Amino acid sequence: MSVLTAADVEAAGGPLQLRAGQRLTPLARDRAKELGVEIIEAGMEAKVSADNISARQPTTTRTSRPATVTPPLTATAQAVTNSASMTTRPFAPLVSGAMYRRNSLGPMGKAGKATTIRRGRAGVVGAGHVGAMAALRLAECDLFDHVALVDVVPGLAAGLALDMWHGAGLYGFATTLSGSEDLAELAGCDYIIITAGKPRQPGMTRTDLTVGNAAIMKSVCEGIRRHAPEATLVVVSNPLEEMTHLAAEYTGFPQQRVLGMAGVLDSARFCSLVGLTGKARPQEVRALALGSHGPEMVIPLSQAFVGTSPIEKVLDAASLAAIIERTRESGGEVVKLLKKGSAYFSPAESAVSMVRIMASGSDEVIAACVRPSGAYGLADARVGLPVRLDRRGLREVVQLQLRPDELKALKEASARLAQRIGELAQLPSRPEPAGAAMASG
Ligand SMILES: NC(=O)c1ccc[n+]([C@@H]2O[C@H](COP(=O)([O-])OP(=O)(O)OC[C@H]3O[C@@H](n4cnc5c(N)ncnc54)[C@H](O)[C@@H]3O)[C@@H](O)[C@H]2O)c1
């Protein structure tokens, strides 16, 4: 028997035919799923696609097979920003980040031959807790040629980037890293995660951060506009909806290229808390946290599942209400325990997931903070909605069949957010109209 590894999958350049006696490592199967490489089992007529195992999507265009997703939603998924009507398609778990496990063969493979699938640049602004972790996870994905990290603190980003690169052989990635105080380091970035800004301290609300972080966002966005005008932004800085709005205003980028990260994290928190009941593992749970990254968070139970079972058939109403409440408070719970700063492992992974989904062309439905542009009849602010992304950012807002009470809660959340975003006009660093050329870019 011989064993094929992830490196063999990467080198396949198309469907990988297993011969009699050949086996794939679990990691190699993961890698095949990530790349959309079809595995043809020895002696089997039918092609066995990696996607038969899960709903993950190809990261390259090596296969033309359409996206498959696992079914349980009752929702009619319909594009709102795109008039093409969609078939009923549920959302599916996120693209795996487990591309290379520790001590496994890295992207150079056993033949020592670099693969050619890495392309483009990703950037992270703010090399604090979330930003540093995000940069490392972006590098670990091994999807990009280069990851650039920027922070105002002299030497911080450069030092962290060098430290991460020192571990490249151990982690198993070949994505290079650099760090700088200068936003020019972001030149040529396709995706930029913005984490610059103060985190909450115990007793603070996210809204308490508005004035300080708005000023930071302004200077960061001016630099991005100058040095990386084609980038797609994933905003992490809080308060999330306000900062996402300001990022769009300060850069003048099209709405499709400015996304806020909160829904991926809040959905993940909900799934993990369901996991604590012992009724399901977190990865078996699917749910979408919509509305705001805060008190107006809406988790529609009509769209939540454990495997293929509606979650309301698995857990009683009181348990679910308690889990939703704890999800809303999860960020604060971590802040209270840490006593200094806020959560960063799961936030960093959530932001990186969004980049990975875009870079890989995945079809899955996730929650992201976007401008509704008429979807769900919502106020035209920023709000967490179910979306599909493409390589450039927002592809479409997905119209789910929400129950009347869920839709009402979403509308209330959107109205509150519209009010808070309206109040940004009072800021000392309020946005000036961006250049017309940028707005059309
Ligand atoms: N959206 C979410 O779900 C979510 C989750 C966690 C944290 N956050 C937010 O993310 C932000 C970062 O959190 P953190 O824990 O990494 O904070 P942190 O203090 O550890 O890091 C912030 C970094 O930003 C840098 N910075 C400040 N101004 C800058 C500028 N003009 N240019 C470049 N860098 C600049 C700081 O030097 C610091 O290193 C906070 O606003 C926090 O509230 C959001």
Tab-separated table of C-alpha atoms and ligand atoms in Angstrom:
chain	number	residue	atom	x	y	z
A	1	MET	CA	0.000	0.000	0.000
A	2	SER	CA	1.265	3.513	-0.734
A	3	VAL	CA	0.020	6.716	0.847
A	4	LEU	CA	-0.615	9.912	-1.105
A	5	THR	CA	-0.310	13.233	0.698
A	6	ALA	CA	-1.586	16.760	0.298
A	7	ALA	CA	1.421	17.480	-1.900
A	8	ASP	CA	0.266	14.787	-4.347
A	9	VAL	CA	-3.183	16.368	-4.443
A	10	GLU	CA	-1.675	19.772	-5.134
A	11	ALA	CA	0.557	18.403	-7.851
A	12	ALA	CA	-2.300	16.519	-9.543
A	13	GLY	CA	-3.364	19.454	-11.724
A	14	GLY	CA	-6.754	17.812	-12.250
A	15	PRO	CA	-8.677	14.719	-11.090
A	16	LEU	CA	-6.519	12.382	-9.047
A	17	GLN	CA	-6.877	8.715	-9.964
A	18	LEU	CA	-5.993	6.354	-7.148
A	19	ARG	CA	-4.439	3.099	-8.174
A	20	ALA	CA	-5.031	-0.198	-6.388
A	21	GLY	CA	-3.350	-0.100	-2.997
A	22	GLN	CA	-3.082	3.685	-2.902
A	23	ARG	CA	-4.589	5.571	0.016
A	24	LEU	CA	-5.042	9.287	0.720
A	25	THR	CA	-4.212	10.774	4.103
A	26	PRO	CA	-7.061	12.626	5.854
A	27	LEU	CA	-5.110	15.824	5.287
A	28	ALA	CA	-4.868	15.075	1.577
A	29	ARG	CA	-8.646	14.620	1.449
A	30	ASP	CA	-9.058	17.963	3.193
A	31	ARG	CA	-6.747	19.528	0.656
A	32	ALA	CA	-8.673	17.962	-2.226
A	33	LYS	CA	-11.847	19.492	-0.868
A	34	GLU	CA	-10.216	22.877	-0.589
A	35	LEU	CA	-8.896	22.709	-4.140
A	36	GLY	CA	-11.899	20.993	-5.702
A	37	VAL	CA	-9.665	18.172	-6.923
A	38	GLU	CA	-11.752	15.141	-7.782
A	39	ILE	CA	-10.591	11.898	-6.238
A	40	ILE	CA	-11.280	8.881	-8.402
A	41	GLU	CA	-11.146	5.858	-6.184
A	42	ALA	CA	-9.344	2.792	-7.471
A	43	GLY	CA	-11.656	0.411	-9.252
A	44	MET	CA	-14.610	2.707	-9.103
A	45	GLU	CA	-16.351	3.891	-12.217
A	46	ALA	CA	-17.998	6.866	-10.594
A	47	LYS	CA	-15.888	9.828	-9.777
A	48	VAL	CA	-15.874	10.540	-6.104
A	49	SER	CA	-15.677	14.229	-5.545
A	50	ALA	CA	-14.344	15.675	-2.375
A	51	ASP	CA	-17.549	17.672	-2.207
A	52	ASN	CA	-19.537	14.500	-1.733
A	53	ILE	CA	-18.138	14.482	1.741
A	54	SER	CA	-18.951	18.054	2.632
A	55	ALA	CA	-20.259	21.242	1.157
A	56	ARG	CA	-16.875	22.873	0.779
A	57	GLN	CA	-16.126	24.593	-2.440
A	58	PRO	CA	-13.196	24.506	-4.825
A	59	THR	CA	-10.453	27.049	-4.375
A	60	THR	CA	-9.361	26.952	-7.974
A	61	THR	CA	-11.024	26.628	-11.324
A	62	ARG	CA	-9.646	23.160	-11.888
A	63	THR	CA	-13.096	21.672	-11.922
A	64	SER	CA	-16.150	23.064	-13.599
A	65	ARG	CA	-18.535	21.052	-11.454
A	66	PRO	CA	-21.137	23.382	-9.930
A	67	ALA	CA	-21.266	24.052	-6.231
A	68	THR	CA	-23.075	21.538	-4.080
A	69	VAL	CA	-24.553	22.259	-0.719
A	70	THR	CA	-26.216	20.201	1.930
A	71	PRO	CA	-29.890	20.859	2.133
A	72	PRO	CA	-31.839	21.490	5.234
A	73	LEU	CA	-33.083	25.064	4.753
A	74	THR	CA	-36.672	25.693	3.896
A	75	ALA	CA	-35.694	29.083	2.647
A	76	THR	CA	-36.030	30.214	-0.874
A	77	ALA	CA	-32.652	31.723	-1.505
A	78	GLN	CA	-33.065	34.534	-3.906
A	79	ALA	CA	-30.577	37.117	-4.986
A	80	VAL	CA	-31.583	40.567	-3.979
A	81	THR	CA	-28.722	42.590	-5.338
A	82	ASN	CA	-28.699	40.380	-8.385
A	83	SER	CA	-31.962	39.950	-10.197
A	84	ALA	CA	-31.248	36.355	-11.257
A	85	SER	CA	-33.550	34.101	-9.271
A	86	MET	CA	-31.901	31.351	-7.309
A	87	THR	CA	-32.883	27.810	-6.567
A	88	THR	CA	-33.550	26.793	-2.980
A	89	ARG	CA	-30.064	26.627	-1.583
A	90	PRO	CA	-29.172	26.515	2.054
A	91	PHE	CA	-26.083	27.850	3.672
A	92	ALA	CA	-23.303	25.477	4.552
A	93	PRO	CA	-20.380	25.330	6.950
A	94	LEU	CA	-17.405	27.548	6.303
A	95	VAL	CA	-14.470	26.566	4.178
A	96	SER	CA	-12.034	24.659	6.324
A	97	GLY	CA	-8.959	26.405	7.607
A	98	ALA	CA	-7.291	23.107	8.395
A	99	MET	CA	-5.130	23.083	5.345
A	100	TYR	CA	-1.898	22.008	6.876
A	101	ARG	CA	-1.622	20.342	10.188
A	102	ARG	CA	1.406	20.602	12.337
A	103	ASN	CA	4.337	18.499	11.153
A	104	SER	CA	2.534	17.518	7.989
A	105	LEU	CA	4.111	18.054	4.629
A	106	GLY	CA	3.867	21.663	3.657
A	107	PRO	CA	3.169	23.167	0.285
A	108	MET	CA	6.657	22.304	-0.954
A	109	GLY	CA	5.593	18.677	-0.759
A	110	LYS	CA	7.855	15.688	-0.482
A	111	ALA	CA	9.417	16.357	-3.862
A	112	GLY	CA	10.506	19.786	-2.612
A	113	LYS	CA	8.634	21.362	-5.521
A	114	ALA	CA	6.701	24.538	-4.864
A	115	THR	CA	3.106	24.505	-6.014
A	116	THR	CA	1.723	27.324	-8.110
A	117	ILE	CA	-1.696	27.771	-6.595
A	118	ARG	CA	-0.770	30.691	-4.353
A	119	ARG	CA	-1.701	34.017	-5.839
A	120	GLY	CA	-2.298	37.611	-4.898
A	121	ARG	CA	-1.711	39.555	-1.726
A	122	ALA	CA	-3.697	39.972	1.415
A	123	GLY	CA	-3.177	42.682	4.003
A	124	VAL	CA	-4.023	43.291	7.636
A	125	VAL	CA	-4.103	46.730	9.257
A	126	GLY	CA	-3.545	46.700	12.990
A	127	ALA	CA	-1.035	44.182	14.336
A	128	GLY	CA	-2.683	43.839	17.726
A	129	HIS	CA	-4.409	40.760	19.035
A	130	VAL	CA	-6.895	40.247	16.209
A	131	GLY	CA	-4.613	41.532	13.450
A	132	ALA	CA	-1.571	39.439	14.344
A	133	MET	CA	-3.642	36.286	14.608
A	134	ALA	CA	-5.398	37.091	11.334
A	135	ALA	CA	-2.078	37.577	9.540
A	136	LEU	CA	-0.818	34.220	10.774
A	137	ARG	CA	-4.019	32.446	9.763
A	138	LEU	CA	-3.921	34.105	6.329
A	139	ALA	CA	-0.382	32.860	5.866
A	140	GLU	CA	-1.302	29.396	7.105
A	141	CYS	CA	-4.041	29.175	4.476
A	142	ASP	CA	-1.264	29.289	1.916
A	143	LEU	CA	-3.641	30.801	-0.634
A	144	PHE	CA	-1.697	34.025	-1.175
A	145	ASP	CA	1.759	34.913	-2.436
A	146	HIS	CA	2.167	37.449	0.300
A	147	VAL	CA	0.590	38.816	3.468
A	148	ALA	CA	1.350	42.421	4.489
A	149	LEU	CA	0.817	43.575	8.066
A	150	VAL	CA	0.703	47.267	9.049
A	151	ASP	CA	0.609	48.963	12.439
A	152	VAL	CA	1.404	52.482	13.620
A	153	VAL	CA	3.633	51.181	16.405
A	154	PRO	CA	7.194	51.244	15.039
A	155	GLY	CA	8.624	47.793	14.464
A	156	LEU	CA	5.562	45.915	15.725
A	157	ALA	CA	4.231	44.686	12.381
A	158	ALA	CA	7.709	44.026	10.963
A	159	GLY	CA	8.728	42.084	14.054
A	160	LEU	CA	5.583	39.974	14.117
A	161	ALA	CA	5.753	39.273	10.379
A	162	LEU	CA	9.354	38.123	10.720
A	163	ASP	CA	8.467	35.937	13.687
A	164	MET	CA	5.627	34.323	11.726
A	165	TRP	CA	7.875	33.743	8.732
A	166	HIS	CA	10.446	32.049	10.952
A	167	GLY	CA	7.777	29.444	11.636
A	168	ALA	CA	6.805	28.947	7.984
A	169	GLY	CA	8.503	25.572	7.738
A	170	LEU	CA	6.879	24.402	10.951
A	171	TYR	CA	3.425	25.614	10.044
A	172	GLY	CA	3.888	24.431	6.459
A	173	PHE	CA	3.191	27.536	4.432
A	174	ALA	CA	5.127	29.337	1.730
A	175	THR	CA	3.164	32.592	1.743
A	176	THR	CA	5.698	35.309	2.509
A	177	LEU	CA	5.035	38.014	5.106
A	178	SER	CA	6.129	41.581	5.646
A	179	GLY	CA	5.332	44.260	8.188
A	180	SER	CA	5.593	48.026	8.260
A	181	GLU	CA	4.296	51.250	9.797
A	182	ASP	CA	3.642	52.523	6.290
A	183	LEU	CA	0.278	51.789	4.651
A	184	ALA	CA	2.151	51.721	1.309
A	185	GLU	CA	3.006	48.146	2.345
A	186	LEU	CA	-0.570	47.306	1.316
A	187	ALA	CA	0.053	48.157	-2.351
A	188	GLY	CA	-1.406	45.504	-4.605
A	189	CYS	CA	-3.476	43.821	-1.900
A	190	ASP	CA	-6.623	42.080	-3.119
A	191	TYR	CA	-8.077	41.793	0.381
A	192	ILE	CA	-7.445	43.875	3.466
A	193	ILE	CA	-8.669	43.066	6.960
A	194	ILE	CA	-8.944	46.221	9.070
A	195	THR	CA	-8.436	45.623	12.783
A	196	ALA	CA	-6.860	48.964	13.687
A	197	GLY	CA	-8.515	50.547	16.663
A	198	LYS	CA	-9.071	50.260	20.373
A	199	PRO	CA	-10.802	47.205	21.777
A	200	ARG	CA	-13.341	47.318	24.603
A	201	GLN	CA	-12.302	47.242	28.228
A	202	PRO	CA	-14.553	45.876	30.970
A	203	GLY	CA	-17.634	48.045	31.426
A	204	MET	CA	-17.437	49.579	27.948
A	205	THR	CA	-19.970	49.154	25.170
A	206	ARG	CA	-18.802	48.919	21.590
A	207	THR	CA	-20.416	52.288	20.932
A	208	ASP	CA	-18.046	53.859	23.484
A	209	LEU	CA	-15.274	53.252	20.942
A	210	THR	CA	-16.885	55.254	18.152
A	211	VAL	CA	-15.077	58.585	18.300
A	212	GLY	CA	-11.553	57.228	18.784
A	213	ASN	CA	-11.858	54.428	16.269
A	214	ALA	CA	-13.510	56.656	13.671
A	215	ALA	CA	-10.399	58.851	13.608
A	216	ILE	CA	-8.190	55.782	13.209
A	217	MET	CA	-10.466	54.444	10.479
A	218	LYS	CA	-10.185	57.732	8.604
A	219	SER	CA	-6.395	57.705	8.481
A	220	VAL	CA	-6.287	53.998	7.618
A	221	CYS	CA	-8.832	54.364	4.815
A	222	GLU	CA	-7.068	57.342	3.300
A	223	GLY	CA	-3.938	55.203	3.059
A	224	ILE	CA	-5.835	52.261	1.595
A	225	ARG	CA	-7.487	54.497	-0.966
A	226	ARG	CA	-4.085	55.733	-2.074
A	227	HIS	CA	-2.117	52.489	-2.003
A	228	ALA	CA	-4.612	49.681	-2.570
A	229	PRO	CA	-7.519	51.156	-4.525
A	230	GLU	CA	-8.615	47.768	-5.852
A	231	ALA	CA	-8.764	45.985	-2.519
A	232	THR	CA	-11.835	44.416	-0.946
A	233	LEU	CA	-12.123	45.316	2.724
A	234	VAL	CA	-13.169	43.199	5.675
A	235	VAL	CA	-13.736	45.557	8.585
A	236	VAL	CA	-13.329	44.163	12.098
A	237	SER	CA	-12.856	47.306	14.213
A	238	ASN	CA	-15.692	48.218	16.546
A	239	PRO	CA	-18.358	49.435	16.691
A	240	LEU	CA	-18.639	47.161	13.705
A	241	GLU	CA	-21.551	48.539	11.708
A	242	GLU	CA	-20.473	52.154	12.176
A	243	MET	CA	-16.854	51.385	11.232
A	244	THR	CA	-17.956	49.435	8.161
A	245	HIS	CA	-20.052	52.394	7.076
A	246	LEU	CA	-17.160	54.792	7.664
A	247	ALA	CA	-14.735	52.553	5.775
A	248	ALA	CA	-17.020	52.732	2.748
A	249	GLU	CA	-17.351	56.496	3.101
A	250	TYR	CA	-13.669	57.214	3.713
A	251	THR	CA	-12.431	54.999	0.888
A	252	GLY	CA	-15.264	55.719	-1.537
A	253	PHE	CA	-15.040	52.067	-2.561
A	254	PRO	CA	-18.137	50.460	-4.095
A	255	GLN	CA	-20.464	48.911	-1.494
A	256	GLN	CA	-19.662	45.419	-2.766
A	257	ARG	CA	-16.035	45.828	-1.710
A	258	VAL	CA	-16.637	46.886	1.874
A	259	LEU	CA	-17.805	44.114	4.197
A	260	GLY	CA	-18.056	44.021	7.956
A	261	MET	CA	-17.176	40.943	9.989
A	262	ALA	CA	-19.481	40.119	12.862
A	263	GLY	CA	-22.030	37.618	11.623
A	264	VAL	CA	-19.499	34.861	10.987
A	265	LEU	CA	-18.235	35.215	14.543
A	266	ASP	CA	-21.640	35.500	16.173
A	267	SER	CA	-22.962	32.538	14.176
A	268	ALA	CA	-19.912	30.518	15.238
A	269	ARG	CA	-20.456	31.509	18.862
A	270	PHE	CA	-24.053	30.328	18.687
A	271	CYS	CA	-22.985	26.999	17.152
A	272	SER	CA	-20.325	26.501	19.818
A	273	LEU	CA	-22.751	27.275	22.621
A	274	VAL	CA	-25.204	24.752	21.184
A	275	GLY	CA	-22.265	22.349	21.303
A	276	LEU	CA	-22.040	22.851	25.074
A	277	THR	CA	-25.471	21.240	25.486
A	278	GLY	CA	-23.984	17.940	24.362
A	279	LYS	CA	-26.733	17.569	21.742
A	280	ALA	CA	-24.440	18.320	18.789
A	281	ARG	CA	-20.894	19.158	17.907
A	282	PRO	CA	-20.385	22.814	16.904
A	283	GLN	CA	-19.588	21.880	13.329
A	284	GLU	CA	-22.926	20.059	12.982
A	285	VAL	CA	-24.855	23.207	13.807
A	286	ARG	CA	-25.744	25.757	11.185
A	287	ALA	CA	-27.217	29.130	11.976
A	288	LEU	CA	-26.925	32.737	10.899
A	289	ALA	CA	-26.523	35.665	13.273
A	290	LEU	CA	-28.022	38.690	11.551
A	291	GLY	CA	-28.849	42.259	12.551
A	292	SER	CA	-26.176	43.872	14.671
A	293	HIS	CA	-22.991	42.805	16.428
A	294	GLY	CA	-24.585	43.662	19.745
A	295	PRO	CA	-27.952	43.901	21.464
A	296	GLU	CA	-29.904	43.931	18.192
A	297	MET	CA	-28.474	40.594	17.089
A	298	VAL	CA	-31.106	38.377	15.440
A	299	ILE	CA	-30.619	34.617	15.164
A	300	PRO	CA	-33.589	33.278	13.189
A	301	LEU	CA	-34.322	29.821	14.528
A	302	SER	CA	-36.279	29.012	11.380
A	303	GLN	CA	-32.861	28.959	9.678
A	304	ALA	CA	-30.949	26.986	12.318
A	305	PHE	CA	-30.226	23.281	12.017
A	306	VAL	CA	-28.410	20.453	13.689
A	307	GLY	CA	-27.394	18.269	10.783
A	308	THR	CA	-30.585	18.138	8.774
A	309	SER	CA	-32.936	18.581	11.756
A	310	PRO	CA	-34.482	21.937	12.571
A	311	ILE	CA	-32.811	23.071	15.765
A	312	GLU	CA	-36.182	23.585	17.439
A	313	LYS	CA	-36.689	19.813	17.255
A	314	VAL	CA	-33.371	19.218	19.011
A	315	LEU	CA	-33.466	21.807	21.797
A	316	ASP	CA	-36.387	23.248	23.747
A	317	ALA	CA	-37.412	26.879	23.449
A	318	ALA	CA	-36.029	27.937	26.831
A	319	SER	CA	-32.590	26.466	26.098
A	320	LEU	CA	-32.492	28.144	22.710
A	321	ALA	CA	-33.504	31.507	24.161
A	322	ALA	CA	-30.723	31.221	26.746
A	323	ILE	CA	-28.182	30.310	24.081
A	324	ILE	CA	-29.180	33.270	21.924
A	325	GLU	CA	-28.901	35.592	24.890
A	326	ARG	CA	-25.472	34.250	25.791
A	327	THR	CA	-24.366	34.592	22.152
A	328	ARG	CA	-25.305	38.273	22.244
A	329	GLU	CA	-23.242	38.697	25.386
A	330	SER	CA	-20.332	36.470	24.361
A	331	GLY	CA	-17.972	39.296	23.452
A	332	GLY	CA	-18.623	40.978	26.798
A	333	GLU	CA	-18.160	37.700	28.625
A	334	VAL	CA	-14.654	37.369	27.183
A	335	VAL	CA	-13.821	41.049	27.894
A	336	LYS	CA	-14.875	40.570	31.499
A	337	LEU	CA	-12.668	37.523	31.911
A	338	LEU	CA	-9.632	38.981	30.150
A	339	LYS	CA	-9.930	42.250	32.075
A	340	LYS	CA	-7.813	43.876	29.368
A	341	GLY	CA	-8.784	43.816	25.710
A	342	SER	CA	-11.290	41.654	23.897
A	343	ALA	CA	-11.609	38.328	22.097
A	344	TYR	CA	-9.233	37.621	19.263
A	345	PHE	CA	-8.815	33.963	18.349
A	346	SER	CA	-12.310	33.432	16.996
A	347	PRO	CA	-12.657	36.997	15.611
A	348	ALA	CA	-9.418	36.619	13.637
A	349	GLU	CA	-10.489	33.256	12.266
A	350	SER	CA	-13.885	34.690	11.329
A	351	ALA	CA	-12.353	37.531	9.321
A	352	VAL	CA	-9.922	35.164	7.634
A	353	SER	CA	-12.810	32.827	6.784
A	354	MET	CA	-14.441	35.648	4.862
A	355	VAL	CA	-11.251	36.278	2.896
A	356	ARG	CA	-10.839	32.571	2.261
A	357	ILE	CA	-14.410	32.305	1.022
A	358	MET	CA	-13.849	35.160	-1.421
A	359	ALA	CA	-10.453	33.977	-2.611
A	360	SER	CA	-11.701	30.428	-3.094
A	361	GLY	CA	-14.880	31.391	-4.940
A	362	SER	CA	-16.991	29.485	-2.434
A	363	ASP	CA	-20.748	29.517	-2.898
A	364	GLU	CA	-21.743	29.260	0.731
A	365	VAL	CA	-24.113	31.614	2.490
A	366	ILE	CA	-22.661	33.476	5.437
A	367	ALA	CA	-23.728	36.438	7.540
A	368	ALA	CA	-21.897	39.694	6.831
A	369	CYS	CA	-22.433	43.354	7.516
A	370	VAL	CA	-23.431	45.025	4.257
A	371	ARG	CA	-25.650	47.738	2.903
A	372	PRO	CA	-29.081	46.161	2.291
A	373	SER	CA	-29.801	48.056	-0.951
A	374	GLY	CA	-33.496	47.221	-0.713
A	375	ALA	CA	-33.174	43.708	0.672
A	376	TYR	CA	-35.806	42.656	3.213
A	377	GLY	CA	-37.268	46.169	2.992
A	378	LEU	CA	-34.607	47.395	5.432
A	379	ALA	CA	-33.366	50.879	6.159
A	380	ASP	CA	-30.364	51.721	4.024
A	381	ALA	CA	-27.783	51.511	6.796
A	382	ARG	CA	-25.322	48.689	7.491
A	383	VAL	CA	-26.719	45.507	8.882
A	384	GLY	CA	-25.828	41.844	9.160
A	385	LEU	CA	-27.532	39.860	6.401
A	386	PRO	CA	-27.173	36.470	4.726
A	387	VAL	CA	-24.923	36.905	1.720
A	388	ARG	CA	-22.929	35.124	-0.900
A	389	LEU	CA	-19.520	36.496	-1.740
A	390	ASP	CA	-17.375	36.302	-4.818
A	391	ARG	CA	-13.753	37.142	-5.488
A	392	ARG	CA	-14.452	40.860	-5.431
A	393	GLY	CA	-16.719	40.974	-2.391
A	394	LEU	CA	-20.491	40.955	-2.077
A	395	ARG	CA	-22.153	38.912	-4.785
A	396	GLU	CA	-25.689	38.989	-3.476
A	397	VAL	CA	-27.842	39.344	-0.426
A	398	VAL	CA	-29.749	36.098	-0.006
A	399	GLN	CA	-33.458	36.333	0.686
A	400	LEU	CA	-34.405	33.725	3.286
A	401	GLN	CA	-37.979	32.959	4.222
A	402	LEU	CA	-37.917	34.433	7.690
A	403	ARG	CA	-40.872	34.182	10.030
A	404	PRO	CA	-42.789	37.406	10.609
A	405	ASP	CA	-41.323	37.882	14.119
A	406	GLU	CA	-37.789	37.292	12.797
A	407	LEU	CA	-38.288	39.790	9.997
A	408	LYS	CA	-39.722	42.295	12.464
A	409	ALA	CA	-36.653	41.930	14.710
A	410	LEU	CA	-34.363	42.377	11.710
A	411	LYS	CA	-36.181	45.547	10.692
A	412	GLU	CA	-35.934	46.911	14.223
A	413	ALA	CA	-32.213	46.158	14.300
A	414	SER	CA	-31.722	47.879	10.988
A	415	ALA	CA	-33.651	50.954	12.141
A	416	ARG	CA	-31.498	51.232	15.295
A	417	LEU	CA	-28.341	50.877	13.246
A	418	ALA	CA	-29.547	53.482	10.748
A	419	GLN	CA	-30.032	55.867	13.660
A	420	ARG	CA	-26.532	55.242	15.039
A	421	ILE	CA	-24.997	55.575	11.584
A	422	GLY	CA	-26.912	58.818	11.090
A	423	GLU	CA	-25.302	60.134	14.274
A	424	LEU	CA	-21.853	59.684	12.711
A	425	ALA	CA	-22.484	62.952	10.892
A	426	GLN	CA	-21.686	64.666	14.244
A	427	LEU	CA	-18.185	63.183	14.366
A	428	PRO	CA	-15.157	65.453	14.235
A	429	SER	CA	-13.748	63.013	11.664
A	430	ARG	CA	-16.978	62.800	9.673
A	431	PRO	CA	-16.541	61.568	6.130
A	432	GLU	CA	-16.108	63.972	3.295
A	433	PRO	CA	-17.524	62.905	-0.040
A	434	ALA	CA	-15.028	60.595	-1.703
A	435	GLY	CA	-13.797	61.285	-5.213
A	436	ALA	CA	-16.270	60.432	-7.958
A	437	ALA	CA	-13.702	58.284	-9.704
A	438	MET	CA	-13.257	56.132	-6.605
A	439	ALA	CA	-16.992	55.767	-6.073
A	440	SER	CA	-17.408	54.209	-9.462
A	441	GLY	CA	-14.407	51.873	-9.073
B	1	LIG	N1	-16.060	42.648	14.712
B	1	LIG	C1	-15.786	41.817	15.709
B	1	LIG	O1	-16.450	40.805	15.873
B	1	LIG	C2	-14.629	42.104	16.619
B	1	LIG	C3	-14.115	41.095	17.472
B	1	LIG	C4	-13.006	41.386	18.252
B	1	LIG	C5	-12.423	42.649	18.223
B	1	LIG	N2	-12.977	43.602	17.422
B	1	LIG	C6	-12.399	44.945	17.344
B	1	LIG	O2	-11.176	44.873	16.593
B	1	LIG	C7	-10.337	45.958	16.981
B	1	LIG	C8	-8.951	45.412	17.310
B	1	LIG	O3	-8.995	44.589	18.454
B	1	LIG	P1	-7.629	44.035	19.072
B	1	LIG	O4	-7.992	43.162	20.194
B	1	LIG	O5	-6.751	43.492	17.997
B	1	LIG	O6	-6.980	45.390	19.625
B	1	LIG	P2	-5.439	45.675	19.912
B	1	LIG	O7	-5.375	46.890	20.770
B	1	LIG	O8	-4.762	44.450	20.384
B	1	LIG	O9	-4.859	46.032	18.456
B	1	LIG	C9	-5.211	47.171	17.758
B	1	LIG	C10	-3.997	47.594	16.960
B	1	LIG	O10	-4.365	48.667	16.109
B	1	LIG	C11	-3.203	49.465	15.980
B	1	LIG	N3	-3.536	50.767	15.409
B	1	LIG	C12	-4.104	51.838	16.010
B	1	LIG	N4	-4.197	52.856	15.148
B	1	LIG	C13	-3.679	52.434	13.972
B	1	LIG	C14	-3.512	53.029	12.702
B	1	LIG	N5	-3.890	54.307	12.456
B	1	LIG	N6	-2.934	52.310	11.724
B	1	LIG	C15	-2.534	51.048	11.967
B	1	LIG	N7	-2.677	50.421	13.160
B	1	LIG	C16	-3.263	51.120	14.144
B	1	LIG	C17	-2.665	49.530	17.395
B	1	LIG	O11	-1.311	49.969	17.434
B	1	LIG	C18	-2.850	48.101	17.845
B	1	LIG	O12	-1.681	47.333	17.643
B	1	LIG	C19	-11.038	46.625	18.173
B	1	LIG	O13	-11.754	47.765	17.733
B	1	LIG	C20	-12.002	45.567	18.651
B	1	LIG	O14	-13.086	46.088	19.340
B	1	LIG	C21	-14.046	43.345	16.634
